[in-house]
């Protein structure tokens, strides 16, 4: 069988000299090339010895498979090496600096992992009798208490499975509150500086979405927002700190105006790590806010989950929180479900998920909170802001920082592609950073900045590591400003070369097929 290379033309080319001295194998020192598992195994091979299948009488009535199943086999050694080599090509926060803006790729303390793996938490089943999981329910209740205290909000829904899921939870609570008073509003306002999931969530919930422009400082244009408020507006979804890395100082003014207009304030709390212990969103008039546990409380991020996005709710929205809810009655914890809802839960908008949340994420988040304490959580916000401002001020002499004059940034620093040589792009800088050993920052977002580069160091990076990143970032940016043509074909040292990103997005080849 020949090797199927269709769709993989980006492998380093043996014989070319743009990646340094060539090798006959394609390997680079002890970093080994690896083909697909289908290309190195065979249908006639097996890693184990099996006895021949004894004679038997089929009971499938003629529906038996008549062709070979075609499963590929490998020896144990080949299998272990295959997956070990692939794991070496995977980049994650445990390997190095991961400056994705608005994603907060921070270190996950191993203490959290140890707590989450305790049998009492890791081995329970969501259908166990509640009398046997009192400790787990108490943990959920404790975490809920911390989230309410840190945000100064009177209620929290713990079941949403991720940030965007939490957004939907908040919007559904707002819709339920409006319906309860017979108020059929149909518009949700979303500022340009909000997270991209905000308009998607509002549209998914059935609302018309209208944008509110940002002002010259990268913040919400308050006058434009006030001018648009009216009896058809159900809510404003605002991200604070926003996606330009800036705090919205007029948040209370905005909330008061929204409430006067009879609408609600949804706050995207994804960037809560920049203000935790310093600002309580409830004091700013927020009605609902999701908290990405991974971003602020250091649960694992990426790979599609499992996630967790609890939503804190104001007194106006608390009666509409989703099922289930954890309550302590007579010294015991229990779950309030549809079938045992009391008067306090009679107006719930219903159920969003099958069970009551991600136990592993709850355990990790509470471990993080308890291990840091009140002073430690405040330090988290201070260090996140300090690190982002250190990068902002260390780069602004070589890279355009459009909102640098707006004052200190919060959790992330934003730059534009202004000043690059003709033909050089933000994508080129990102690919150049890969050659330097750094995962690229967030690119081309938010849209209010041309060629945006959004860098978030988080609070967990040391000054030494940030200094090394700054040195590499400055070097690559200078190449872009000088028009270094080799940058347009980077990365040169990665296991795979630059993809045709348009073709990869529009014509993805995700299924291997034999030639």
CSV table of C-alpha atoms in Angstrom, one decimal:
chain,number,residue,atom,x,y,z
A,1,UNK,CA,0.0,0.0,0.0
A,2,UNK,CA,1.3,3.4,-0.9
A,3,UNK,CA,1.3,6.3,1.5
A,4,UNK,CA,-1.7,8.7,1.1
A,5,UNK,CA,-0.4,12.2,1.2
A,6,UNK,CA,-3.4,13.9,-0.3
A,7,UNK,CA,-4.2,17.0,1.7
A,8,UNK,CA,-0.9,16.9,3.5
A,9,UNK,CA,1.5,18.8,1.2
A,10,UNK,CA,2.8,20.9,4.0
A,11,UNK,CA,5.3,18.4,5.3
A,12,UNK,CA,8.9,19.7,5.4
A,13,UNK,CA,10.5,18.9,2.0
A,14,UNK,CA,13.5,16.8,2.1
A,15,UNK,CA,16.2,18.3,-0.1
A,16,UNK,CA,15.2,21.9,0.4
A,17,UNK,CA,17.5,24.1,2.4
A,18,UNK,CA,15.1,26.6,3.9
A,19,UNK,CA,14.8,24.7,7.2
A,20,UNK,CA,18.6,24.2,7.6
A,21,UNK,CA,20.7,21.2,6.6
A,22,UNK,CA,18.5,18.4,5.2
A,23,UNK,CA,18.2,14.9,6.5
A,24,UNK,CA,17.4,11.8,4.6
A,25,UNK,CA,14.5,10.8,6.9
A,26,UNK,CA,12.8,14.1,7.4
A,27,UNK,CA,13.5,13.8,11.1
A,28,UNK,CA,15.1,16.7,12.9
A,29,UNK,CA,17.6,15.4,15.5
A,30,UNK,CA,15.4,13.5,18.0
A,31,UNK,CA,12.2,15.2,16.8
A,32,UNK,CA,10.8,12.4,14.6
A,33,UNK,CA,8.5,12.7,11.7
A,34,UNK,CA,5.3,10.7,12.1
A,35,UNK,CA,2.9,9.4,9.5
A,36,UNK,CA,-0.7,8.6,10.1
A,37,UNK,CA,-1.4,5.3,11.9
A,38,UNK,CA,-3.1,3.9,8.9
A,39,UNK,CA,0.0,4.4,6.8
A,40,UNK,CA,2.3,2.4,9.1
A,41,UNK,CA,0.0,-0.4,10.1
A,42,UNK,CA,-1.5,-3.2,8.0
A,43,UNK,CA,-4.7,-5.3,8.0
A,44,UNK,CA,-2.6,-8.5,8.2
A,45,UNK,CA,-0.7,-7.4,11.3
A,46,UNK,CA,-1.6,-7.6,15.0
A,47,UNK,CA,0.1,-6.7,18.2
A,48,UNK,CA,-1.2,-9.9,20.0
A,49,UNK,CA,-1.5,-13.6,19.3
A,50,UNK,CA,-5.0,-14.8,19.1
A,51,UNK,CA,-6.2,-18.3,18.8
A,52,UNK,CA,-8.1,-19.3,15.7
A,53,UNK,CA,-11.8,-18.7,15.9
A,54,UNK,CA,-13.5,-22.1,16.4
A,55,UNK,CA,-16.2,-23.4,14.0
A,56,UNK,CA,-19.5,-21.9,14.8
A,57,UNK,CA,-23.0,-21.6,13.3
A,58,UNK,CA,-24.0,-18.0,12.5
A,59,UNK,CA,-27.2,-16.8,13.9
A,60,UNK,CA,-27.3,-13.6,11.7
A,61,UNK,CA,-29.5,-15.2,9.0
A,62,UNK,CA,-27.4,-14.2,6.0
A,63,UNK,CA,-26.5,-10.7,7.3
A,64,UNK,CA,-23.0,-11.7,8.0
A,65,UNK,CA,-20.2,-9.4,6.8
A,66,UNK,CA,-18.6,-11.0,3.7
A,67,UNK,CA,-15.6,-8.7,3.3
A,68,UNK,CA,-12.6,-8.1,5.5
A,69,UNK,CA,-13.3,-5.4,8.1
A,70,UNK,CA,-10.0,-3.7,7.2
A,71,UNK,CA,-8.8,-2.8,10.7
A,72,UNK,CA,-5.2,-1.9,10.8
A,73,UNK,CA,-2.9,-3.5,13.3
A,74,UNK,CA,0.4,-2.5,14.9
A,75,UNK,CA,2.8,-4.1,17.4
A,76,UNK,CA,2.7,-2.6,20.9
A,77,UNK,CA,6.0,-0.9,20.4
A,78,UNK,CA,4.9,0.7,17.2
A,79,UNK,CA,1.6,1.9,18.9
A,80,UNK,CA,3.3,3.4,21.9
A,81,UNK,CA,5.9,5.2,19.7
A,82,UNK,CA,3.2,6.5,17.4
A,83,UNK,CA,1.2,8.2,20.2
A,84,UNK,CA,4.3,9.3,22.0
A,85,UNK,CA,5.6,11.1,18.9
A,86,UNK,CA,2.2,12.7,18.4
A,87,UNK,CA,2.2,13.9,22.0
A,88,UNK,CA,5.5,15.6,21.5
A,89,UNK,CA,4.0,17.6,18.7
A,90,UNK,CA,1.2,18.8,20.9
A,91,UNK,CA,1.5,22.3,22.4
A,92,UNK,CA,-0.2,23.1,25.7
A,93,UNK,CA,0.1,25.3,28.8
A,94,UNK,CA,2.2,22.6,30.5
A,95,UNK,CA,4.8,23.0,27.8
A,96,UNK,CA,5.2,26.8,27.5
A,97,UNK,CA,3.8,30.3,27.4
A,98,UNK,CA,0.3,30.4,25.7
A,99,UNK,CA,-0.6,34.1,25.2
A,100,UNK,CA,-4.0,33.7,23.6
A,101,UNK,CA,-5.9,36.9,24.3
A,102,UNK,CA,-9.4,36.6,25.8
A,103,UNK,CA,-8.8,32.9,26.5
A,104,UNK,CA,-6.7,33.1,29.7
A,105,UNK,CA,-4.6,30.0,29.2
A,106,UNK,CA,-3.2,29.9,32.7
A,107,UNK,CA,-1.4,27.2,34.6
A,108,UNK,CA,-3.6,24.6,36.3
A,109,UNK,CA,-2.2,23.9,39.7
A,110,UNK,CA,-1.6,20.2,40.4
A,111,UNK,CA,-3.2,20.5,43.8
A,112,UNK,CA,-6.5,21.0,42.0
A,113,UNK,CA,-6.0,17.9,40.0
A,114,UNK,CA,-5.2,15.9,43.1
A,115,UNK,CA,-8.4,17.1,44.8
A,116,UNK,CA,-10.5,16.3,41.8
A,117,UNK,CA,-9.2,12.8,41.6
A,118,UNK,CA,-10.2,11.9,45.2
A,119,UNK,CA,-12.5,8.9,44.9
A,120,UNK,CA,-15.3,10.7,46.8
A,121,UNK,CA,-15.5,13.2,44.0
A,122,UNK,CA,-14.1,11.4,41.0
A,123,UNK,CA,-16.0,8.1,41.3
A,124,UNK,CA,-19.5,9.3,42.1
A,125,UNK,CA,-22.4,8.9,39.6
A,126,UNK,CA,-25.1,11.6,39.0
A,127,UNK,CA,-27.8,9.0,39.6
A,128,UNK,CA,-26.6,8.0,43.0
A,129,UNK,CA,-29.0,8.5,45.9
A,130,UNK,CA,-28.5,12.0,47.2
A,131,UNK,CA,-27.9,10.6,50.7
A,132,UNK,CA,-24.7,9.1,49.5
A,133,UNK,CA,-23.3,12.2,47.8
A,134,UNK,CA,-23.8,14.8,50.6
A,135,UNK,CA,-20.1,15.8,50.5
A,136,UNK,CA,-20.3,16.5,46.7
A,137,UNK,CA,-23.5,18.6,47.1
A,138,UNK,CA,-21.9,20.5,50.0
A,139,UNK,CA,-18.9,21.3,47.7
A,140,UNK,CA,-21.2,22.6,45.0
A,141,UNK,CA,-23.0,24.7,47.6
A,142,UNK,CA,-19.7,26.1,49.0
A,143,UNK,CA,-18.5,27.0,45.6
A,144,UNK,CA,-21.8,28.7,44.8
A,145,UNK,CA,-21.4,30.7,48.0
A,146,UNK,CA,-18.0,31.9,47.0
A,147,UNK,CA,-19.1,32.9,43.5
A,148,UNK,CA,-22.0,34.9,45.0
A,149,UNK,CA,-19.7,36.5,47.6
A,150,UNK,CA,-17.1,37.5,45.0
A,151,UNK,CA,-19.6,39.0,42.7
A,152,UNK,CA,-22.1,40.3,45.4
A,153,UNK,CA,-25.0,38.6,43.6
A,154,UNK,CA,-27.8,36.8,45.5
A,155,UNK,CA,-28.1,33.7,43.3
A,156,UNK,CA,-26.1,31.5,41.0
A,157,UNK,CA,-27.0,28.7,38.5
A,158,UNK,CA,-24.3,26.1,38.7
A,159,UNK,CA,-25.4,23.8,35.9
A,160,UNK,CA,-24.2,25.6,32.6
A,161,UNK,CA,-21.4,23.6,31.0
A,162,UNK,CA,-19.3,26.4,29.5
A,163,UNK,CA,-19.1,30.2,29.1
A,164,UNK,CA,-21.4,30.4,26.0
A,165,UNK,CA,-23.8,28.0,27.7
A,166,UNK,CA,-23.8,30.3,30.6
A,167,UNK,CA,-24.6,33.2,28.3
A,168,UNK,CA,-27.6,31.3,27.1
A,169,UNK,CA,-28.7,30.6,30.6
A,170,UNK,CA,-28.5,34.3,31.5
A,171,UNK,CA,-30.5,35.4,28.4
A,172,UNK,CA,-33.1,32.7,29.0
A,173,UNK,CA,-33.5,34.0,32.6
A,174,UNK,CA,-33.9,37.5,31.2
A,175,UNK,CA,-36.5,36.3,28.7
A,176,UNK,CA,-38.4,34.5,31.4
A,177,UNK,CA,-38.4,37.6,33.6
A,178,UNK,CA,-39.7,39.7,30.7
A,179,UNK,CA,-42.4,37.1,29.9
A,180,UNK,CA,-43.5,37.0,33.5
A,181,UNK,CA,-44.4,40.7,33.3
A,182,UNK,CA,-46.0,40.3,29.9
A,183,UNK,CA,-43.2,42.3,28.2
A,184,UNK,CA,-42.4,41.0,24.7
A,185,UNK,CA,-39.1,42.7,23.8
A,186,UNK,CA,-37.1,41.5,20.8
A,187,UNK,CA,-33.8,43.3,20.6
A,188,UNK,CA,-30.5,42.7,22.4
A,189,UNK,CA,-27.8,45.3,22.1
A,190,UNK,CA,-24.1,44.1,21.9
A,191,UNK,CA,-21.2,46.6,21.9
A,192,UNK,CA,-18.4,46.1,19.4
A,193,UNK,CA,-16.0,45.4,22.2
A,194,UNK,CA,-17.9,42.4,23.5
A,195,UNK,CA,-16.9,38.8,23.0
A,196,UNK,CA,-17.9,37.2,19.7
A,197,UNK,CA,-20.1,34.6,21.4
A,198,UNK,CA,-22.4,37.4,22.8
A,199,UNK,CA,-24.3,38.2,19.6
A,200,UNK,CA,-24.4,34.5,18.7
A,201,UNK,CA,-26.0,33.7,22.0
A,202,UNK,CA,-28.6,36.4,21.7
A,203,UNK,CA,-29.5,35.3,18.1
A,204,UNK,CA,-29.7,31.7,19.2
A,205,UNK,CA,-32.2,32.7,21.9
A,206,UNK,CA,-34.3,34.3,19.2
A,207,UNK,CA,-33.4,38.0,19.7
A,208,UNK,CA,-32.5,40.5,17.0
A,209,UNK,CA,-29.0,41.7,17.6
A,210,UNK,CA,-27.9,45.3,17.1
A,211,UNK,CA,-24.3,46.6,17.6
A,212,UNK,CA,-23.3,49.5,19.7
A,213,UNK,CA,-20.1,51.2,18.5
A,214,UNK,CA,-16.9,51.6,20.5
A,215,UNK,CA,-15.6,55.1,21.1
A,216,UNK,CA,-12.0,56.3,20.4
A,217,UNK,CA,-10.8,54.9,23.7
A,218,UNK,CA,-12.0,51.3,22.9
A,219,UNK,CA,-14.9,51.4,25.3
A,220,UNK,CA,-18.7,51.4,24.9
A,221,UNK,CA,-20.0,54.6,23.3
A,222,UNK,CA,-22.4,55.4,26.2
A,223,UNK,CA,-24.2,58.2,24.3
A,224,UNK,CA,-24.9,55.8,21.4
A,225,UNK,CA,-26.1,53.1,23.8
A,226,UNK,CA,-28.5,55.5,25.6
A,227,UNK,CA,-29.8,56.8,22.3
A,228,UNK,CA,-30.8,53.2,21.2
A,229,UNK,CA,-32.5,52.1,24.5
A,230,UNK,CA,-36.2,51.8,24.2
A,231,UNK,CA,-39.3,49.6,24.9
A,232,UNK,CA,-38.1,47.0,22.3
A,233,UNK,CA,-34.7,46.4,24.0
A,234,UNK,CA,-34.6,43.3,26.2
A,235,UNK,CA,-31.0,43.4,27.3
A,236,UNK,CA,-27.5,44.7,26.8
A,237,UNK,CA,-24.7,42.1,26.7
A,238,UNK,CA,-21.5,43.8,27.7
A,239,UNK,CA,-18.1,42.3,28.3
A,240,UNK,CA,-16.2,43.8,31.2
A,241,UNK,CA,-13.2,44.0,31.2
A,242,UNK,CA,-13.8,44.2,27.5
A,243,UNK,CA,-12.1,42.5,24.5
A,244,UNK,CA,-9.9,45.5,24.0
A,245,UNK,CA,-8.4,44.7,27.4
A,246,UNK,CA,-10.0,47.7,29.0
A,247,UNK,CA,-12.3,48.2,32.0
A,248,UNK,CA,-15.6,49.9,31.4
A,249,UNK,CA,-15.6,52.8,33.9
A,250,UNK,CA,-19.1,53.9,33.0
A,251,UNK,CA,-20.6,50.5,33.8
A,252,UNK,CA,-22.8,51.8,36.6
A,253,UNK,CA,-24.1,54.6,34.3
A,254,UNK,CA,-24.8,52.1,31.6
A,255,UNK,CA,-26.7,49.8,34.1
A,256,UNK,CA,-28.8,52.6,35.4
A,257,UNK,CA,-29.8,53.7,31.9
A,258,UNK,CA,-30.6,50.1,30.9
A,259,UNK,CA,-32.7,49.5,34.0
A,260,UNK,CA,-34.6,52.8,33.6
A,261,UNK,CA,-35.5,51.6,30.1
A,262,UNK,CA,-36.9,48.4,31.6
A,263,UNK,CA,-34.2,46.2,30.2
A,264,UNK,CA,-31.6,43.9,31.8
A,265,UNK,CA,-27.8,44.0,31.9
A,266,UNK,CA,-25.9,40.8,31.0
A,267,UNK,CA,-22.2,40.9,31.7
A,268,UNK,CA,-19.8,38.6,30.0
A,269,UNK,CA,-17.6,37.6,32.9
A,270,UNK,CA,-15.0,35.7,31.0
A,271,UNK,CA,-12.4,38.2,32.0
A,272,UNK,CA,-13.3,38.1,35.7
A,273,UNK,CA,-9.7,37.1,36.5
A,274,UNK,CA,-8.6,40.7,35.9
A,275,UNK,CA,-10.9,42.1,38.6
A,276,UNK,CA,-11.6,39.2,41.0
A,277,UNK,CA,-11.2,40.4,44.6
A,278,UNK,CA,-11.1,44.0,43.4
A,279,UNK,CA,-14.6,44.6,41.8
A,280,UNK,CA,-17.9,43.1,42.5
A,281,UNK,CA,-20.1,43.1,39.4
A,282,UNK,CA,-23.3,43.2,41.5
A,283,UNK,CA,-22.2,46.6,42.7
A,284,UNK,CA,-22.2,47.8,39.1
A,285,UNK,CA,-25.8,46.9,38.4
A,286,UNK,CA,-25.2,43.6,36.6
A,287,UNK,CA,-28.3,41.3,36.4
A,288,UNK,CA,-26.6,38.2,35.1
A,289,UNK,CA,-23.0,37.2,34.5
A,290,UNK,CA,-21.3,33.9,33.6
A,291,UNK,CA,-18.0,33.0,35.1
A,292,UNK,CA,-15.7,30.7,33.1
A,293,UNK,CA,-14.2,28.6,35.9
A,294,UNK,CA,-11.2,27.9,33.8
A,295,UNK,CA,-10.3,31.5,33.2
A,296,UNK,CA,-10.6,32.8,36.7
A,297,UNK,CA,-10.3,29.7,38.9
A,298,UNK,CA,-7.8,27.7,36.8
A,299,UNK,CA,-9.7,24.6,35.7
A,300,UNK,CA,-8.4,23.0,32.5
A,301,UNK,CA,-9.1,24.8,29.3
A,302,UNK,CA,-9.3,23.7,25.7
A,303,UNK,CA,-10.0,20.5,23.8
A,304,UNK,CA,-13.7,21.1,23.9
A,305,UNK,CA,-14.3,20.5,27.6
A,306,UNK,CA,-15.5,19.5,30.0
A,307,UNK,CA,-16.2,23.1,30.8
A,308,UNK,CA,-18.2,24.9,33.4
A,309,UNK,CA,-19.9,28.3,33.3
A,310,UNK,CA,-21.9,29.1,36.4
A,311,UNK,CA,-24.1,32.2,36.1
A,312,UNK,CA,-24.7,34.6,39.0
A,313,UNK,CA,-28.1,36.3,39.0
A,314,UNK,CA,-29.5,39.5,40.5
A,315,UNK,CA,-32.5,39.5,42.8
A,316,UNK,CA,-34.7,40.3,39.8
A,317,UNK,CA,-33.6,37.2,37.9
A,318,UNK,CA,-33.0,34.8,40.7
A,319,UNK,CA,-36.6,33.4,40.7
A,320,UNK,CA,-36.1,32.3,37.1
A,321,UNK,CA,-32.9,30.3,37.6
A,322,UNK,CA,-32.8,26.9,35.9
A,323,UNK,CA,-33.1,23.5,37.5
A,324,UNK,CA,-31.5,21.8,39.3
A,325,UNK,CA,-30.6,23.8,42.4
A,326,UNK,CA,-28.7,22.7,45.5
A,327,UNK,CA,-30.5,23.5,48.8
A,328,UNK,CA,-29.7,22.7,52.4
A,329,UNK,CA,-32.7,21.8,54.5
A,330,UNK,CA,-32.6,20.5,58.0
A,331,UNK,CA,-28.9,19.8,57.8
A,332,UNK,CA,-29.0,17.9,54.6
A,333,UNK,CA,-28.4,18.9,51.0
A,334,UNK,CA,-30.8,18.0,48.2
A,335,UNK,CA,-31.4,18.9,44.6
A,336,UNK,CA,-34.5,20.9,43.6
A,337,UNK,CA,-35.8,19.4,40.4
A,338,UNK,CA,-38.9,19.9,38.3
A,339,UNK,CA,-40.8,17.3,40.1
A,340,UNK,CA,-40.1,18.6,43.6
A,341,UNK,CA,-40.0,22.3,42.9
A,342,UNK,CA,-41.3,24.5,45.8
A,343,UNK,CA,-42.8,27.9,45.7
A,344,UNK,CA,-39.3,29.5,45.6
A,345,UNK,CA,-38.5,27.6,42.3
A,346,UNK,CA,-42.0,27.9,40.8
A,347,UNK,CA,-40.8,30.4,38.1
A,348,UNK,CA,-37.7,28.6,36.9
A,349,UNK,CA,-37.3,28.7,33.2
A,350,UNK,CA,-36.6,25.0,33.2
A,351,UNK,CA,-33.7,22.7,32.7
A,352,UNK,CA,-30.7,23.2,30.5
A,353,UNK,CA,-28.7,20.0,31.1
A,354,UNK,CA,-29.3,16.5,32.2
A,355,UNK,CA,-27.5,16.7,35.5
A,356,UNK,CA,-26.2,19.3,37.9
A,357,UNK,CA,-22.8,20.4,36.4
A,358,UNK,CA,-19.2,19.3,36.1
A,359,UNK,CA,-18.1,17.9,39.4
A,360,UNK,CA,-14.5,17.8,38.4
A,361,UNK,CA,-14.5,21.4,37.5
A,362,UNK,CA,-16.3,22.4,40.7
A,363,UNK,CA,-13.7,20.5,42.8
A,364,UNK,CA,-10.8,22.2,41.0
A,365,UNK,CA,-12.3,25.7,41.2
A,366,UNK,CA,-13.1,25.4,44.9
A,367,UNK,CA,-9.5,24.0,45.5
A,368,UNK,CA,-8.1,27.0,43.8
A,369,UNK,CA,-10.2,29.5,45.8
A,370,UNK,CA,-9.5,27.9,49.1
A,371,UNK,CA,-5.8,27.5,48.4
A,372,UNK,CA,-5.5,31.2,47.5
A,373,UNK,CA,-7.8,32.8,50.1
A,374,UNK,CA,-9.1,36.3,49.8
A,375,UNK,CA,-5.7,38.0,49.7
A,376,UNK,CA,-4.5,35.5,47.1
A,377,UNK,CA,-7.5,36.1,44.8
A,378,UNK,CA,-6.9,39.8,44.9
A,379,UNK,CA,-3.2,39.1,44.0
A,380,UNK,CA,-4.4,37.1,41.0
A,381,UNK,CA,-6.1,40.1,39.5
A,382,UNK,CA,-3.2,42.4,40.4
A,383,UNK,CA,-0.6,40.1,38.8
A,384,UNK,CA,-2.7,39.5,35.7
A,385,UNK,CA,-3.0,43.3,35.1
A,386,UNK,CA,0.6,44.0,36.0
A,387,UNK,CA,1.8,41.3,33.5
A,388,UNK,CA,-0.4,42.6,30.7
A,389,UNK,CA,0.7,46.2,31.2
A,390,UNK,CA,4.4,45.1,31.3
A,391,UNK,CA,3.9,43.6,27.8
A,392,UNK,CA,2.0,46.7,26.6
A,393,UNK,CA,4.6,49.1,27.7
A,394,UNK,CA,7.5,46.9,26.5
A,395,UNK,CA,6.1,46.7,23.0
A,396,UNK,CA,4.5,50.0,22.3
A,397,UNK,CA,7.8,51.5,20.9
A,398,UNK,CA,7.9,48.9,18.1
A,399,UNK,CA,4.3,48.0,17.7
A,400,UNK,CA,1.2,50.2,17.3
A,401,UNK,CA,-0.9,50.0,20.5
A,402,UNK,CA,-4.1,51.7,19.6
A,403,UNK,CA,-5.5,52.2,23.1
A,404,UNK,CA,-2.3,52.7,25.0
A,405,UNK,CA,-3.3,56.3,25.6
A,406,UNK,CA,-6.5,55.1,27.2
A,407,UNK,CA,-4.6,54.2,30.4
A,408,UNK,CA,-3.5,50.9,31.9
A,409,UNK,CA,-4.9,47.9,30.2
A,410,UNK,CA,-6.5,45.1,32.2
A,411,UNK,CA,-5.8,41.4,31.6
A,412,UNK,CA,-4.5,41.7,28.0
A,413,UNK,CA,-2.7,44.0,25.7
A,414,UNK,CA,-3.9,44.8,22.1
A,415,UNK,CA,-1.7,45.8,19.1
A,416,UNK,CA,-2.4,46.5,15.4
A,417,UNK,CA,-0.4,45.8,12.2
A,418,UNK,CA,0.1,49.5,11.6
A,419,UNK,CA,3.7,50.1,10.4
A,420,UNK,CA,4.4,46.6,8.9
A,421,UNK,CA,6.1,46.6,5.5
A,422,UNK,CA,3.9,46.2,2.4
A,423,UNK,CA,2.8,42.6,2.2
A,424,UNK,CA,3.5,41.7,5.8
A,425,UNK,CA,0.6,40.7,7.9
A,426,UNK,CA,-0.4,39.8,11.4
A,427,UNK,CA,-0.5,36.1,10.3
A,428,UNK,CA,3.1,36.4,9.3
A,429,UNK,CA,4.0,37.5,12.8
A,430,UNK,CA,2.0,34.7,14.4
A,431,UNK,CA,3.7,32.1,12.2
A,432,UNK,CA,7.1,33.7,13.0
A,433,UNK,CA,6.4,33.3,16.7
A,434,UNK,CA,5.9,29.6,16.2
A,435,UNK,CA,9.4,29.3,14.9
A,436,UNK,CA,10.6,31.1,18.0
A,437,UNK,CA,8.8,28.5,20.2
A,438,UNK,CA,5.7,30.4,21.1
A,439,UNK,CA,2.1,29.7,20.5
A,440,UNK,CA,0.6,32.7,18.7
A,441,UNK,CA,-1.5,35.3,20.3
A,442,UNK,CA,-5.2,35.8,19.3
A,443,UNK,CA,-5.3,37.3,15.8
A,444,UNK,CA,-7.7,39.6,14.0
A,445,UNK,CA,-9.9,40.0,17.0
A,446,UNK,CA,-11.5,42.2,18.2
A,447,UNK,CA,-12.6,43.6,14.8
A,448,UNK,CA,-12.4,47.2,16.0
A,449,UNK,CA,-8.6,47.0,15.6
A,450,UNK,CA,-7.1,46.4,12.1
A,451,UNK,CA,-4.8,43.3,12.1
A,452,UNK,CA,-5.4,42.9,15.8
A,453,UNK,CA,-2.9,41.0,18.0
A,454,UNK,CA,-4.4,40.3,21.4
A,455,UNK,CA,-1.8,39.1,24.0
A,456,UNK,CA,-2.8,37.8,27.4
A,457,UNK,CA,0.1,36.7,29.6
A,458,UNK,CA,-2.1,35.8,32.6
A,459,UNK,CA,-1.0,36.0,36.2
A,460,UNK,CA,0.9,32.8,36.2
A,461,UNK,CA,3.9,33.7,34.0
A,462,UNK,CA,7.1,34.8,35.6
A,463,UNK,CA,9.0,38.0,34.7
A,464,UNK,CA,11.8,35.9,33.2
A,465,UNK,CA,9.4,34.1,30.9
A,466,UNK,CA,7.6,37.2,29.9
A,467,UNK,CA,10.9,38.9,29.1
A,468,UNK,CA,11.9,36.1,26.8
A,469,UNK,CA,8.6,36.3,25.0
A,470,UNK,CA,8.9,40.1,24.6
A,471,UNK,CA,12.4,39.6,23.1
A,472,UNK,CA,11.1,37.1,20.6
A,473,UNK,CA,8.0,39.2,19.9
A,474,UNK,CA,10.1,42.3,19.2
A,475,UNK,CA,12.4,40.4,16.9
A,476,UNK,CA,9.6,39.0,14.8
A,477,UNK,CA,7.8,42.3,14.7
A,478,UNK,CA,11.0,44.0,13.5
A,479,UNK,CA,11.2,41.4,10.7
A,480,UNK,CA,7.7,42.3,9.7
A,481,UNK,CA,8.5,46.0,9.7
A,482,UNK,CA,11.7,45.4,7.7
A,483,UNK,CA,9.8,43.3,5.1
A,484,UNK,CA,11.7,40.1,5.7
A,485,UNK,CA,10.3,37.9,2.9
A,486,UNK,CA,11.2,34.7,4.7
A,487,UNK,CA,8.6,35.6,7.4
A,488,UNK,CA,5.8,35.2,4.8
A,489,UNK,CA,6.6,31.5,4.6
A,490,UNK,CA,7.0,30.8,8.3
A,491,UNK,CA,6.9,28.6,10.2
A,492,UNK,CA,10.1,26.9,8.9
A,493,UNK,CA,10.9,24.8,11.9
A,494,UNK,CA,7.5,23.3,12.8
A,495,UNK,CA,6.5,19.7,12.0
A,496,UNK,CA,4.3,21.1,9.3
A,497,UNK,CA,4.6,24.1,7.1
A,498,UNK,CA,2.0,26.9,6.7
A,499,UNK,CA,-1.4,25.8,5.5
A,500,UNK,CA,-3.5,27.3,2.9
A,501,UNK,CA,-5.9,28.5,5.6
A,502,UNK,CA,-8.7,29.4,3.2
A,503,UNK,CA,-8.7,26.0,1.6
A,504,UNK,CA,-8.3,24.3,5.0
A,505,UNK,CA,-11.4,26.2,6.3
A,506,UNK,CA,-13.5,25.8,3.1
A,507,UNK,CA,-12.5,22.4,1.9
A,508,UNK,CA,-11.3,20.5,5.0
A,509,UNK,CA,-10.1,16.9,4.5
A,510,UNK,CA,-10.9,15.3,7.7
A,511,UNK,CA,-11.3,11.6,6.7
A,512,UNK,CA,-8.4,9.5,5.6
A,513,UNK,CA,-9.0,7.4,2.5
A,514,UNK,CA,-6.8,4.8,0.8
A,515,UNK,CA,-5.4,6.0,-2.5
